[in-house]
Coordinates of C-alpha atoms in Angstrom, one line a residue:
Chain V
M1 CA -20.5 -43.1 24.6
N2 CA -18.3 -42.7 27.6
A3 CA -16.7 -39.3 28.7
R4 CA -13.3 -40.1 27.2
Q5 CA -14.9 -40.7 23.7
K6 CA -16.9 -37.5 24.0
I7 CA -13.8 -35.5 24.8
S8 CA -11.8 -37.1 22.0
I9 CA -14.6 -36.2 19.5
V10 CA -14.5 -32.5 20.8
L11 CA -10.8 -32.4 20.5
V12 CA -10.9 -33.7 17.0
L13 CA -13.5 -31.1 16.0
I14 CA -11.3 -28.4 17.4
G15 CA -8.3 -29.7 15.5
L16 CA -10.1 -29.8 12.3
I17 CA -11.2 -26.1 12.8
L18 CA -7.8 -25.1 13.5
V19 CA -6.5 -26.7 10.3
F20 CA -9.1 -25.4 7.9
L21 CA -10.3 -22.0 9.1
P22 CA -8.3 -18.6 9.3
G23 CA -8.4 -16.5 12.4
I24 CA -11.7 -15.3 13.3
G25 CA -12.6 -11.7 13.3
Q26 CA -9.6 -10.9 11.1
Y27 CA -9.2 -10.5 7.5
S28 CA -5.9 -11.9 6.2
F29 CA -4.0 -11.9 2.8
K30 CA -5.4 -14.4 0.3
E31 CA -2.5 -14.3 -2.1
K32 CA 0.5 -16.5 -2.0
P33 CA 3.7 -14.6 -0.9
K34 CA 5.7 -15.1 -4.0
A35 CA 2.8 -14.3 -6.4
L36 CA 2.1 -11.1 -4.4
L37 CA 5.6 -10.2 -4.4
N38 CA 5.9 -10.5 -8.3
S39 CA 2.6 -8.4 -8.7
V40 CA 3.5 -5.5 -6.4
L41 CA 7.0 -5.2 -7.8
E42 CA 5.9 -4.8 -11.5
D43 CA 6.5 -1.3 -13.1
D44 CA 2.8 -1.4 -14.2
A45 CA 1.7 -1.1 -10.6
C46 CA 2.9 2.7 -10.6
L47 CA 1.3 5.5 -12.6
S48 CA 3.4 8.6 -13.2
V49 CA 2.0 12.1 -12.4
D50 CA 1.8 12.8 -16.1
Q51 CA -0.4 9.5 -16.6
V52 CA -2.6 10.7 -13.7
A53 CA -2.8 14.1 -15.3
V54 CA -4.0 12.6 -18.5
L55 CA -6.7 10.6 -16.7
L56 CA -7.8 13.8 -14.8
N57 CA -7.9 15.8 -18.0
N58 CA -9.9 13.2 -19.9
D59 CA -12.3 12.8 -16.9
D60 CA -11.9 9.1 -17.1
P61 CA -14.9 7.7 -15.3
S62 CA -13.3 4.3 -14.7
T63 CA -10.6 5.8 -12.6
Q64 CA -11.0 6.8 -8.9
L65 CA -8.4 8.5 -7.0
I66 CA -7.9 7.7 -3.2
D67 CA -6.2 10.2 -1.1
L68 CA -4.7 8.5 1.8
R69 CA -3.9 11.7 4.0
N70 CA -5.7 12.6 7.1
K71 CA -8.9 14.7 6.7
E72 CA -7.4 18.2 7.6
E73 CA -4.8 17.8 4.9
F74 CA -7.4 16.7 2.3
E75 CA -9.7 19.6 3.1
Q76 CA -6.8 22.0 2.2
F77 CA -6.4 20.7 -1.2
S78 CA -6.5 17.4 -3.1
I79 CA -6.5 16.2 -6.6
P80 CA -9.9 16.9 -8.2
G81 CA -12.2 14.0 -8.0
A82 CA -10.3 12.1 -5.3
I83 CA -12.0 10.6 -2.2
N84 CA -10.4 10.9 1.2
I85 CA -9.8 7.7 3.1
P86 CA -7.0 8.2 5.6
I87 CA -4.8 5.4 5.8
K88 CA -5.4 4.5 9.4
Q89 CA -9.1 3.9 8.6
F90 CA -8.7 2.4 5.2
F91 CA -7.9 -1.0 6.6
K92 CA -9.9 -0.9 9.9
R93 CA -12.5 -2.8 7.9
K94 CA -12.4 -5.0 4.8
P95 CA -11.5 -2.8 1.9
E96 CA -14.5 -4.0 0.0
I97 CA -16.5 -1.1 1.2
W98 CA -14.1 1.1 -0.7
L99 CA -12.9 -1.1 -3.5
Y100 CA -16.3 -2.6 -4.4
N101 CA -16.2 -1.8 -8.1
T102 CA -14.3 -4.5 -9.9
A103 CA -14.3 -2.6 -13.3
A104 CA -12.8 0.5 -11.7
R105 CA -9.2 1.6 -11.5
Y106 CA -8.2 2.7 -8.0
V107 CA -5.2 4.9 -7.7
F108 CA -3.7 5.5 -4.2
Y109 CA -1.8 8.6 -3.4
G110 CA -0.4 10.5 -0.3
N111 CA 2.1 13.3 0.1
G112 CA 5.0 10.9 -0.6
D113 CA 5.5 7.2 -1.5
L114 CA 5.1 5.5 1.9
Y115 CA 1.3 5.4 2.3
S116 CA 0.5 4.5 -1.2
G117 CA 3.1 1.6 -1.1
Y118 CA 1.6 0.2 2.0
A119 CA -1.9 0.5 0.5
L120 CA -1.0 -1.1 -2.6
V121 CA 0.3 -4.3 -1.0
M122 CA -2.5 -4.5 1.4
A123 CA -5.2 -4.1 -1.4
Q124 CA -3.5 -6.6 -3.7
G125 CA -2.7 -9.0 -1.0
L126 CA -6.4 -9.0 -0.1
G127 CA -7.3 -9.8 -3.7
Y128 CA -8.1 -6.4 -5.2
K129 CA -5.9 -6.5 -8.3
N130 CA -7.3 -3.3 -9.9
C131 CA -5.2 -1.0 -7.7
W132 CA -2.2 1.3 -8.6
I133 CA -0.3 4.0 -6.9
M134 CA 0.6 7.6 -8.2
K135 CA 4.5 7.5 -8.0
G136 CA 5.8 10.4 -5.8
G137 CA 2.5 11.4 -4.5
L138 CA 1.6 15.1 -4.1
N139 CA 5.1 16.1 -3.8
A140 CA 5.8 14.7 -7.2
W141 CA 2.5 16.3 -8.4
F142 CA 3.6 19.7 -7.4
D143 CA 7.1 19.2 -8.6
V144 CA 6.1 18.0 -12.2
V145 CA 2.6 19.6 -12.7
M146 CA 2.1 22.6 -10.6
N147 CA 5.7 23.9 -11.1
S148 CA 5.8 23.0 -14.8
Q149 CA 7.4 25.8 -16.8
F150 CA 8.2 26.4 -20.5
S151 CA 11.8 27.4 -21.2
G152 CA 13.8 27.7 -24.4
D153 CA 12.7 28.4 -27.9
Y154 CA 11.4 25.1 -29.1
L155 CA 9.2 22.3 -27.9
S156 CA 8.9 19.0 -29.8
P157 CA 5.4 17.9 -30.5
R158 CA 5.6 15.3 -27.6
E159 CA 7.1 17.8 -25.3
N160 CA 4.4 20.3 -26.3
A161 CA 1.6 17.7 -25.6
R162 CA 3.2 16.9 -22.2
F163 CA 3.3 20.6 -21.3
E164 CA -0.3 21.2 -22.4
N165 CA -1.4 18.2 -20.4
R166 CA 0.3 19.6 -17.3
T167 CA -1.0 23.1 -17.8
K168 CA -4.5 21.9 -18.2
A169 CA -4.2 19.7 -15.1
K170 CA -2.7 22.6 -13.1
Q171 CA -5.4 24.9 -14.0
F172 CA -8.1 22.4 -13.0
F173 CA -6.3 21.8 -9.7
I174 CA -6.2 25.5 -8.8
E175 CA -9.7 26.1 -9.9
I176 CA -11.0 23.5 -7.9
N177 CA -9.1 23.8 -4.8
S178 CA -9.7 27.5 -4.7
L179 CA -13.4 27.0 -4.3
P180 CA -15.3 26.7 -1.0
D181 CA -16.2 23.0 -0.3
S182 CA -19.9 23.5 -1.2
L183 CA -19.0 24.6 -4.7
K184 CA -16.2 22.1 -5.5
L185 CA -18.5 19.2 -6.5
K186 CA -20.8 21.6 -8.4
Y187 CA -17.9 23.0 -10.4
A188 CA -16.4 19.7 -11.4
E189 CA -19.7 18.4 -12.6
S190 CA -20.5 21.6 -14.6
K191 CA -17.0 21.5 -16.2
R192 CA -17.5 17.9 -17.3
Q193 CA -20.8 18.7 -18.7
A194 CA -19.3 21.7 -20.8
E195 CA -16.6 19.6 -22.2
R196 CA -19.2 16.9 -23.1
S197 CA -21.3 19.5 -25.0
L198 CA -18.2 20.8 -26.9
D199 CA -17.2 17.3 -27.8
G200 CA -20.7 16.7 -29.1
G201 CA -21.5 14.2 -26.5
C202 CA -24.7 13.6 -24.6
N203 CA -25.5 15.8 -21.7
Chain N
M1 CA -0.8 -55.8 26.6
I2 CA 0.9 -54.3 23.6
K3 CA -2.0 -55.5 21.4
T4 CA -4.6 -54.0 23.6
L5 CA -2.6 -50.8 23.8
L6 CA -2.4 -50.6 20.0
F7 CA -6.1 -51.4 19.7
K8 CA -7.2 -48.7 22.0
S9 CA -4.8 -46.2 20.4
K10 CA -6.2 -46.9 17.1
F11 CA -8.5 -43.9 17.3
V12 CA -5.4 -41.7 18.2
L13 CA -3.4 -43.1 15.4
L14 CA -6.0 -42.9 12.7
V15 CA -7.7 -39.6 13.6
I16 CA -5.7 -37.3 15.9
L17 CA -2.3 -37.9 14.4
P18 CA -3.3 -36.9 10.9
I19 CA -4.9 -33.7 12.3
I20 CA -1.8 -32.9 14.3
A21 CA 0.3 -33.6 11.1
M22 CA -2.1 -31.3 9.1
L23 CA -1.6 -28.6 11.6
L24 CA 2.1 -28.8 11.8
V25 CA 2.3 -28.8 7.9
R26 CA 0.1 -25.7 7.7
T27 CA 2.1 -23.9 10.4
F28 CA 5.5 -24.5 9.3
F29 CA 5.7 -25.8 5.7
I30 CA 3.0 -24.0 3.7
D31 CA 4.1 -20.7 2.4
H32 CA 1.5 -18.2 3.4
F33 CA 1.0 -14.9 5.1
K34 CA 0.2 -14.5 8.8
N35 CA -3.4 -14.1 9.8
G36 CA -4.6 -10.6 10.9
A37 CA -3.5 -8.3 8.1
E38 CA -4.5 -5.2 9.9
N39 CA -2.6 -6.0 13.1
N40 CA 0.5 -6.9 11.2
A41 CA 0.5 -3.6 9.5
Q42 CA -0.4 -1.4 12.6
S43 CA 3.1 0.1 13.0
A44 CA 2.9 1.4 9.4
F45 CA -0.2 3.3 10.1
D46 CA 1.2 5.2 13.1
G47 CA 4.6 5.7 11.8
S48 CA 6.6 3.7 14.5
N49 CA 8.1 1.5 11.8
C50 CA 10.2 4.4 10.5
I51 CA 13.8 5.1 11.7
A52 CA 15.8 8.3 10.9
P53 CA 19.4 8.1 9.9
S54 CA 20.1 10.1 13.1
D55 CA 18.4 7.5 15.3
S56 CA 20.9 5.6 17.3
A57 CA 19.3 2.3 16.4
F58 CA 20.4 3.0 12.8
L59 CA 24.1 2.5 13.6
A60 CA 23.8 -0.1 16.4
E61 CA 26.0 -3.0 15.8
N62 CA 23.3 -5.5 16.0
S63 CA 21.1 -3.7 13.4
L64 CA 21.1 -5.2 9.9
L65 CA 20.9 -2.8 7.1
V66 CA 19.1 -4.2 4.0
Y67 CA 19.8 -2.2 0.7
L68 CA 17.2 -2.8 -1.7
D69 CA 18.4 -1.0 -4.9
H70 CA 21.8 0.1 -4.5
Q71 CA 25.2 -0.8 -2.8
P72 CA 26.1 0.9 0.4
S73 CA 28.6 3.6 0.2
K74 CA 27.9 6.2 3.0
Y75 CA 27.7 4.0 5.9
T76 CA 30.7 1.8 5.2
N77 CA 31.6 1.7 8.9
H78 CA 28.6 -0.4 9.5
L79 CA 29.6 -4.0 8.7
N80 CA 26.1 -5.7 9.2
F81 CA 24.5 -5.1 6.0
I82 CA 23.2 -7.0 2.9
A83 CA 22.3 -5.9 -0.6
L84 CA 19.1 -7.7 -1.5
N85 CA 17.3 -7.9 -4.7
P86 CA 13.6 -7.5 -3.9
S87 CA 12.6 -10.3 -6.1
K88 CA 14.5 -12.6 -3.8
L89 CA 12.7 -11.5 -0.8
F90 CA 11.0 -14.7 0.1
D91 CA 13.9 -16.9 -0.6
M92 CA 14.6 -19.2 2.5
N93 CA 18.0 -17.8 3.1
T94 CA 17.0 -14.3 3.0
L95 CA 14.0 -14.8 5.3
Q96 CA 16.1 -16.8 7.9
L97 CA 18.9 -14.0 7.8
I98 CA 16.2 -11.4 8.6
K99 CA 14.3 -13.3 11.2
Q100 CA 17.5 -14.5 13.1
N101 CA 18.9 -11.0 13.3
E102 CA 18.9 -9.8 17.0
G103 CA 18.6 -6.2 16.4
K104 CA 16.4 -4.2 14.1
V105 CA 16.5 -4.8 10.5
I106 CA 16.4 -1.5 8.5
L107 CA 15.3 -1.4 4.9
I108 CA 17.0 1.2 2.9
S109 CA 16.2 2.4 -0.7
K110 CA 16.4 5.4 -3.0
D111 CA 12.8 4.7 -3.8
Q112 CA 10.6 5.0 -0.8
N113 CA 7.8 3.3 -2.4
L114 CA 9.8 0.3 -2.9
T115 CA 10.8 0.2 0.8
A116 CA 7.2 0.6 1.8
R117 CA 6.0 -2.3 -0.2
V118 CA 8.9 -4.6 1.0
W119 CA 8.1 -3.6 4.6
M120 CA 4.5 -4.5 4.2
L121 CA 5.3 -7.9 2.6
L122 CA 7.7 -8.7 5.5
A123 CA 5.4 -7.5 8.2
Q124 CA 2.5 -9.7 6.6
K125 CA 4.8 -12.6 7.1
G126 CA 4.9 -11.9 10.8
I127 CA 8.3 -10.4 11.0
K128 CA 8.3 -7.7 13.7
N129 CA 11.6 -6.2 14.0
I130 CA 11.5 -4.5 10.5
Y131 CA 11.9 -0.8 10.0
V132 CA 12.0 1.7 7.1
L133 CA 14.8 4.2 6.9
S134 CA 13.0 7.5 6.6
N135 CA 13.4 11.1 7.7
E136 CA 9.7 11.5 8.0
A137 CA 7.6 9.2 10.2
Q138 CA 4.5 10.6 8.6
E139 CA 4.7 11.8 5.1
A140 CA 5.3 15.5 5.0
F141 CA 4.2 17.8 2.2
K142 CA 7.2 19.8 0.8
Y143 CA 5.5 22.7 -1.0
Q144 CA 2.9 25.3 -0.3
F145 CA -0.3 25.7 -2.2
Q146 CA -1.8 29.0 -2.5
P147 CA -5.5 29.0 -3.7
D148 CA -6.5 31.6 -6.1
T149 CA -8.8 33.7 -4.2
T150 CA -9.9 35.8 -7.2
L151 CA -11.8 33.0 -8.6
G152 CA -15.6 33.1 -7.7
A153 CA -18.6 31.4 -8.8
E154 CA -19.2 33.9 -11.5
E155 CA -15.8 33.6 -13.1
L156 CA -16.1 29.9 -13.2
E157 CA -19.6 30.2 -14.7
L158 CA -21.3 28.0 -12.3
E159 CA -25.1 27.8 -12.8

Protein backbone atom coordinates (compact mmCIF):
# COMPACT_ATOMS: atom_id res chain seq x y z
CA MET A 1 0.00 0.00 0.00
CA ASN A 2 1.61 3.27 -1.02
CA ALA A 3 1.56 6.55 0.90
CA ARG A 4 -1.27 8.03 -1.16
CA GLN A 5 -3.54 5.10 -0.40
CA LYS A 6 -2.77 5.27 3.31
CA ILE A 7 -3.53 8.98 3.40
CA SER A 8 -6.77 8.36 1.55
CA ILE A 9 -7.84 5.73 4.04
CA VAL A 10 -7.09 8.07 6.94
CA LEU A 11 -9.09 10.87 5.33
CA VAL A 12 -12.01 8.53 4.73
CA LEU A 13 -12.00 7.45 8.35
CA ILE A 14 -11.91 11.07 9.53
CA GLY A 15 -14.79 11.87 7.24
CA LEU A 16 -16.86 8.98 8.59
CA ILE A 17 -16.19 10.14 12.13
CA LEU A 18 -17.31 13.67 11.28
CA VAL A 19 -20.48 12.38 9.71
CA PHE A 20 -21.62 10.04 12.41
CA LEU A 21 -20.29 11.25 15.74
CA PRO A 22 -21.36 14.37 17.71
CA GLY A 23 -18.90 16.90 19.20
CA ILE A 24 -16.59 15.16 21.61
CA GLY A 25 -16.67 16.22 25.25
CA GLN A 26 -19.95 18.12 24.92
CA TYR A 27 -23.47 17.00 25.44
CA SER A 28 -26.02 18.09 22.88
CA PHE A 29 -29.75 18.14 22.48
CA LYS A 30 -31.18 14.84 21.39
CA GLU A 31 -34.62 16.06 20.43
CA LYS A 32 -35.58 17.37 17.03
CA PRO A 33 -36.25 21.13 17.06
CA LYS A 34 -39.93 21.08 16.10
CA ALA A 35 -40.77 18.23 18.47
CA LEU A 36 -39.04 20.03 21.34
CA LEU A 37 -40.76 23.28 20.47
CA ASN A 38 -44.20 21.65 20.71
CA SER A 39 -43.25 19.94 23.94
CA VAL A 40 -42.00 23.03 25.81
CA LEU A 41 -44.85 25.24 24.61
CA GLU A 42 -47.53 22.96 26.06
CA ASP A 43 -49.52 24.38 28.95
CA ASP A 44 -48.96 21.07 30.76
CA ALA A 45 -45.30 21.96 31.16
CA CYS A 46 -46.22 24.54 33.84
CA LEU A 47 -47.57 24.00 37.33
CA SER A 48 -49.28 26.84 39.14
CA VAL A 49 -48.22 27.73 42.68
CA ASP A 50 -51.53 26.28 43.92
CA GLN A 51 -50.69 22.95 42.30
CA VAL A 52 -47.24 22.99 43.89
CA ALA A 53 -48.84 23.83 47.24
CA VAL A 54 -51.08 20.78 46.89
CA LEU A 55 -48.04 18.58 46.16
CA LEU A 56 -46.26 20.08 49.14
CA ASN A 57 -49.20 19.54 51.49
CA ASN A 58 -49.74 15.99 50.28
CA ASP A 59 -46.03 15.27 50.67
CA ASP A 60 -46.00 13.72 47.23
CA PRO A 61 -42.93 11.45 47.22
CA SER A 62 -42.76 11.38 43.44
CA THR A 63 -42.17 15.14 43.20
CA GLN A 64 -38.80 16.78 43.63
CA LEU A 65 -38.56 20.54 43.67
CA ILE A 66 -35.32 21.99 42.29
CA ASP A 67 -34.35 25.48 43.40
CA LEU A 68 -32.23 27.12 40.71
CA ARG A 69 -31.15 30.16 42.71
CA ASN A 70 -27.68 30.60 44.14
CA LYS A 71 -26.68 29.02 47.43
CA GLU A 72 -26.96 32.19 49.52
CA GLU A 73 -30.53 32.83 48.44
CA PHE A 74 -31.47 29.20 49.04
CA GLU A 75 -30.10 29.28 52.56
CA GLN A 76 -32.27 32.26 53.45
CA PHE A 77 -35.44 30.38 52.56
CA SER A 78 -36.80 27.88 50.09
CA ILE A 79 -39.88 25.80 49.49
CA PRO A 80 -39.71 22.87 51.92
CA GLY A 81 -38.30 19.74 50.36
CA ALA A 82 -36.52 21.55 47.53
CA ILE A 83 -32.92 20.80 46.66
CA ASN A 84 -30.60 23.57 45.55
CA ILE A 85 -28.84 23.36 42.22
CA PRO A 86 -27.77 26.84 41.07
CA ILE A 87 -28.50 27.22 37.39
CA LYS A 88 -24.88 27.86 36.51
CA GLN A 89 -23.94 24.49 37.91
CA PHE A 90 -26.95 22.59 36.73
CA PHE A 91 -25.71 22.16 33.21
CA LYS A 92 -21.98 22.08 33.79
CA ARG A 93 -22.26 18.33 33.67
CA LYS A 94 -24.86 16.07 32.15
CA PRO A 95 -28.07 16.56 34.14
CA GLU A 96 -28.43 12.80 34.65
CA ILE A 97 -26.67 13.21 37.98
CA TRP A 98 -29.63 15.29 39.16
CA LEU A 99 -32.48 13.92 37.05
CA TYR A 100 -31.65 10.24 37.39
CA ASN A 101 -35.06 9.06 38.59
CA THR A 102 -37.26 8.49 35.54
CA ALA A 103 -40.33 7.90 37.75
CA ALA A 104 -40.00 11.23 39.55
CA ARG A 105 -41.51 14.56 38.61
CA TYR A 106 -38.91 17.34 38.75
CA VAL A 107 -40.23 20.87 39.20
CA PHE A 108 -37.88 23.79 38.58
CA TYR A 109 -38.29 27.19 40.14
CA GLY A 110 -36.34 30.41 40.64
CA ASN A 111 -37.29 33.84 41.91
CA GLY A 112 -39.09 34.58 38.65
CA ASP A 113 -39.60 32.82 35.34
CA LEU A 114 -36.31 33.10 33.45
CA TYR A 115 -34.24 30.40 35.12
CA SER A 116 -37.00 27.82 35.15
CA GLY A 117 -37.72 28.49 31.47
CA TYR A 118 -34.09 27.93 30.51
CA ALA A 119 -33.87 24.80 32.65
CA LEU A 120 -37.04 23.30 31.22
CA VAL A 121 -35.84 23.59 27.64
CA MET A 122 -32.38 22.31 28.49
CA ALA A 123 -33.71 19.32 30.40
CA GLN A 124 -36.33 18.34 27.83
CA GLY A 125 -33.90 18.91 24.98
CA LEU A 126 -31.49 16.48 26.58
CA GLY A 127 -34.24 13.88 26.79
CA TYR A 128 -35.57 14.38 30.33
CA LYS A 129 -39.29 14.60 29.74
CA ASN A 130 -40.31 14.37 33.40
CA CYS A 131 -39.61 18.04 34.08
CA TRP A 132 -41.98 20.88 34.82
CA ILE A 133 -41.75 24.43 36.08
CA MET A 134 -43.53 26.34 38.83
CA LYS A 135 -44.97 29.30 36.97
CA GLY A 136 -43.99 32.66 38.39
CA GLY A 137 -41.36 31.26 40.75
CA LEU A 138 -41.03 32.41 44.33
CA ASN A 139 -42.40 35.83 43.48
CA ALA A 140 -45.68 34.16 42.52
CA TRP A 141 -45.48 31.85 45.56
CA PHE A 142 -45.31 34.84 47.86
CA ASP A 143 -47.93 36.72 45.93
CA VAL A 144 -50.46 33.88 45.94
CA VAL A 145 -49.65 31.63 48.90
CA MET A 146 -47.80 33.69 51.47
CA ASN A 147 -49.94 36.81 51.05
CA SER A 148 -53.19 34.88 50.74
CA GLN A 149 -55.97 36.51 52.72
CA PHE A 150 -59.64 35.84 53.29
CA SER A 151 -61.92 38.75 52.62
CA GLY A 152 -65.70 39.00 52.38
CA ASP A 153 -68.41 36.96 54.10
CA TYR A 154 -68.62 33.87 52.04
CA LEU A 155 -66.31 31.42 50.33
CA SER A 156 -67.55 28.81 47.92
CA PRO A 157 -66.39 25.26 48.72
CA ARG A 158 -63.84 25.48 45.96
CA GLU A 159 -62.49 28.81 47.17
CA ASN A 160 -62.45 27.46 50.70
CA ALA A 161 -60.43 24.43 49.66
CA ARG A 162 -57.99 26.65 47.82
CA PHE A 163 -57.65 28.98 50.77
CA GLU A 164 -57.07 26.09 53.17
CA ASN A 165 -54.49 24.63 50.83
CA ARG A 166 -52.63 27.94 50.69
CA THR A 167 -52.83 28.46 54.43
CA LYS A 168 -51.42 25.03 55.13
CA ALA A 169 -48.59 25.50 52.65
CA LYS A 170 -47.85 28.94 54.07
CA GLN A 171 -47.69 27.58 57.59
CA PHE A 172 -45.36 24.79 56.54
CA PHE A 173 -43.15 27.23 54.65
CA ILE A 174 -42.81 29.57 57.63
CA GLU A 175 -42.20 26.77 60.10
CA ILE A 176 -39.51 25.11 58.05
CA ASN A 177 -37.74 28.30 57.04
CA SER A 178 -37.70 29.64 60.57
CA LEU A 179 -35.63 26.72 61.75
CA PRO A 180 -31.84 26.60 61.82
CA ASP A 181 -30.48 24.38 59.08
CA SER A 182 -29.68 21.50 61.41
CA LEU A 183 -33.32 21.17 62.41
CA LYS A 184 -34.95 21.71 59.03
CA LEU A 185 -34.55 18.16 57.78
CA LYS A 186 -35.48 16.69 61.13
CA TYR A 187 -38.67 18.71 61.32
CA ALA A 188 -39.83 17.91 57.82
CA GLU A 189 -39.40 14.20 58.49
CA SER A 190 -41.14 14.28 61.87
CA LYS A 191 -44.08 16.17 60.37
CA ARG A 192 -44.47 13.56 57.68
CA GLN A 193 -44.44 10.79 60.27
CA ALA A 194 -47.08 12.56 62.39
CA GLU A 195 -49.39 12.95 59.41
CA ARG A 196 -48.94 9.33 58.40
CA SER A 197 -49.89 8.09 61.86
CA LEU A 198 -52.98 10.33 61.87
CA ASP A 199 -54.02 8.88 58.55
CA GLY A 200 -53.45 5.37 59.88
CA GLY A 201 -50.54 4.74 57.57
CA CYS A 202 -47.32 2.90 58.30
CA ASN A 203 -44.53 4.67 60.19
CA MET B 1 -5.87 9.71 -20.65
CA ILE B 2 -9.41 10.43 -19.61
CA LYS B 3 -10.00 6.74 -19.03
CA THR B 4 -6.90 6.55 -16.84
CA LEU B 5 -8.02 9.58 -14.92
CA LEU B 6 -11.48 8.16 -14.42
CA PHE B 7 -10.05 4.82 -13.33
CA LYS B 8 -7.71 6.45 -10.81
CA SER B 9 -10.43 8.67 -9.47
CA LYS B 10 -12.84 5.76 -8.99
CA PHE B 11 -11.83 5.66 -5.34
CA VAL B 12 -12.58 9.34 -4.99
CA LEU B 13 -15.91 9.06 -6.75
CA LEU B 14 -17.10 5.97 -4.90
CA VAL B 15 -15.89 6.72 -1.40
CA ILE B 16 -14.92 10.29 -0.73
CA LEU B 17 -17.71 12.03 -2.64
CA PRO B 18 -20.50 10.21 -0.76
CA ILE B 19 -18.82 11.10 2.53
CA ILE B 20 -18.60 14.74 1.53
CA ALA B 21 -22.22 14.62 0.44
CA MET B 22 -23.29 13.12 3.78
CA LEU B 23 -21.35 15.82 5.64
CA LEU B 24 -23.00 18.58 3.64
CA VAL B 25 -26.46 17.10 4.16
CA ARG B 26 -25.86 16.74 7.88
CA THR B 27 -24.63 20.30 8.18
CA PHE B 28 -27.10 22.15 6.03
CA PHE B 29 -30.19 20.11 5.43
CA ILE B 30 -30.99 18.01 8.46
CA ASP B 31 -32.96 19.90 11.03
CA HIS B 32 -31.07 19.60 14.33
CA PHE B 33 -29.68 21.64 17.18
CA LYS B 34 -26.09 22.79 17.31
CA ASN B 35 -23.64 20.65 19.29
CA GLY B 36 -22.48 21.82 22.68
CA ALA B 37 -25.64 22.60 24.64
CA GLU B 38 -23.84 24.15 27.59
CA ASN B 39 -21.77 26.54 25.48
CA ASN B 40 -24.82 27.61 23.49
CA ALA B 41 -26.63 28.52 26.71
CA GLN B 42 -23.75 30.26 28.45
CA SER B 43 -25.02 33.82 28.19
CA ALA B 44 -28.28 32.81 29.91
CA PHE B 45 -26.43 31.64 32.99
CA ASP B 46 -24.52 34.90 33.47
CA GLY B 47 -27.37 37.19 32.44
CA SER B 48 -25.58 38.74 29.47
CA ASN B 49 -28.48 37.79 27.22
CA CYS B 50 -30.80 40.33 28.87
CA ILE B 51 -31.47 43.84 27.61
CA ALA B 52 -33.37 46.42 29.61
CA PRO B 53 -35.83 48.79 27.90
CA SER B 54 -33.53 51.66 28.86
CA ASP B 55 -30.61 50.07 27.03
CA SER B 56 -29.62 51.93 23.89
CA ALA B 57 -29.44 48.67 21.96
CA PHE B 58 -33.16 48.23 22.48
CA LEU B 59 -34.10 51.18 20.30
CA ALA B 60 -31.23 50.92 17.84
CA GLU B 61 -32.42 51.01 14.26
CA ASN B 62 -30.91 47.70 13.34
CA SER B 63 -32.44 45.86 16.30
CA LEU B 64 -35.28 43.53 15.44
CA LEU B 65 -38.02 43.37 18.06
CA VAL B 66 -39.86 40.05 18.13
CA TYR B 67 -43.19 40.17 19.93
CA LEU B 68 -44.18 36.69 21.04
CA ASP B 69 -47.64 37.09 22.52
CA HIS B 70 -48.96 40.55 21.80
CA GLN B 71 -48.88 43.31 19.23
CA PRO B 72 -46.53 46.26 19.78
CA SER B 73 -48.19 49.37 21.07
CA LYS B 74 -45.72 51.27 23.17
CA TYR B 75 -42.69 51.41 20.93
CA THR B 76 -44.44 52.25 17.68
CA ASN B 77 -41.55 54.48 16.66
CA HIS B 78 -39.45 51.40 16.21
CA LEU B 79 -40.28 50.11 12.75
CA ASN B 80 -38.17 46.98 12.75
CA PHE B 81 -40.43 44.49 14.49
CA ILE B 82 -42.39 41.33 13.89
CA ALA B 83 -45.19 39.62 15.79
CA LEU B 84 -44.34 35.94 15.96
CA ASN B 85 -46.46 33.01 17.01
CA PRO B 86 -43.98 30.87 19.00
CA SER B 87 -45.31 27.68 17.40
CA LYS B 88 -43.92 28.98 14.09
CA LEU B 89 -40.48 29.61 15.52
CA PHE B 90 -38.67 27.08 13.37
CA ASP B 91 -40.32 27.97 10.09
CA MET B 92 -37.66 28.66 7.43
CA ASN B 93 -38.79 32.24 6.83
CA THR B 94 -38.71 33.08 10.52
CA LEU B 95 -35.26 31.63 11.07
CA GLN B 96 -33.89 33.39 8.00
CA LEU B 97 -35.30 36.71 9.12
CA ILE B 98 -33.73 36.33 12.55
CA LYS B 99 -30.35 35.10 11.31
CA GLN B 100 -30.04 37.79 8.67
CA ASN B 101 -30.75 40.70 10.97
CA GLU B 102 -27.60 42.77 11.33
CA GLY B 103 -28.30 44.06 14.81
CA LYS B 104 -29.65 42.44 17.94
CA VAL B 105 -32.81 40.38 17.93
CA ILE B 106 -34.79 41.12 21.08
CA LEU B 107 -37.55 38.81 22.27
CA ILE B 108 -40.47 40.53 23.97
CA SER B 109 -43.34 38.90 25.81
CA LYS B 110 -45.64 39.56 28.76
CA ASP B 111 -44.72 36.07 29.94
CA GLN B 112 -41.03 35.95 30.87
CA ASN B 113 -41.12 32.20 30.95
CA LEU B 114 -42.16 32.07 27.31
CA THR B 115 -39.36 34.46 26.42
CA ALA B 116 -36.85 32.31 28.25
CA ARG B 117 -37.98 29.15 26.50
CA VAL B 118 -37.91 30.72 23.05
CA TRP B 119 -34.50 32.22 23.75
CA MET B 120 -33.06 28.86 24.74
CA LEU B 121 -34.50 27.14 21.67
CA LEU B 122 -32.96 29.72 19.35
CA ALA B 123 -29.64 29.71 21.21
CA GLN B 124 -29.42 25.96 20.82
CA LYS B 125 -29.84 26.42 17.08
CA GLY B 126 -26.61 28.39 17.19
CA ILE B 127 -28.14 31.87 16.82
CA LYS B 128 -25.94 34.27 18.75
CA ASN B 129 -27.47 37.73 18.55
CA ILE B 130 -30.62 36.86 20.52
CA TYR B 131 -31.60 38.75 23.64
CA VAL B 132 -34.41 38.83 26.16
CA LEU B 133 -36.10 42.08 27.10
CA SER B 134 -35.95 42.15 30.87
CA ASN B 135 -35.39 44.67 33.60
CA GLU B 136 -33.52 42.09 35.61
CA ALA B 137 -30.45 40.38 34.30
CA GLN B 138 -30.52 38.08 37.27
CA GLU B 139 -33.90 37.20 38.71
CA ALA B 140 -34.73 39.44 41.64
CA PHE B 141 -36.91 38.48 44.57
CA LYS B 142 -39.58 41.16 45.08
CA TYR B 143 -40.69 40.46 48.62
CA GLN B 144 -39.19 40.09 52.04
CA PHE B 145 -39.41 36.99 54.14
CA GLN B 146 -39.45 37.33 57.90
CA PRO B 147 -38.85 34.03 59.68
CA ASP B 148 -40.86 33.35 62.80
CA THR B 149 -38.18 33.51 65.49
CA THR B 150 -40.62 32.45 68.21
CA LEU B 151 -40.67 28.93 66.87
CA GLY B 152 -38.29 26.60 68.62
CA ALA B 153 -37.73 22.90 68.72
CA GLU B 154 -40.12 22.51 71.67
CA GLU B 155 -43.01 24.29 69.93
CA LEU B 156 -42.53 22.17 66.87
CA GLU B 157 -42.45 19.00 68.97
CA LEU B 158 -39.26 17.71 67.54
CA GLU B 159 -38.17 14.49 69.23
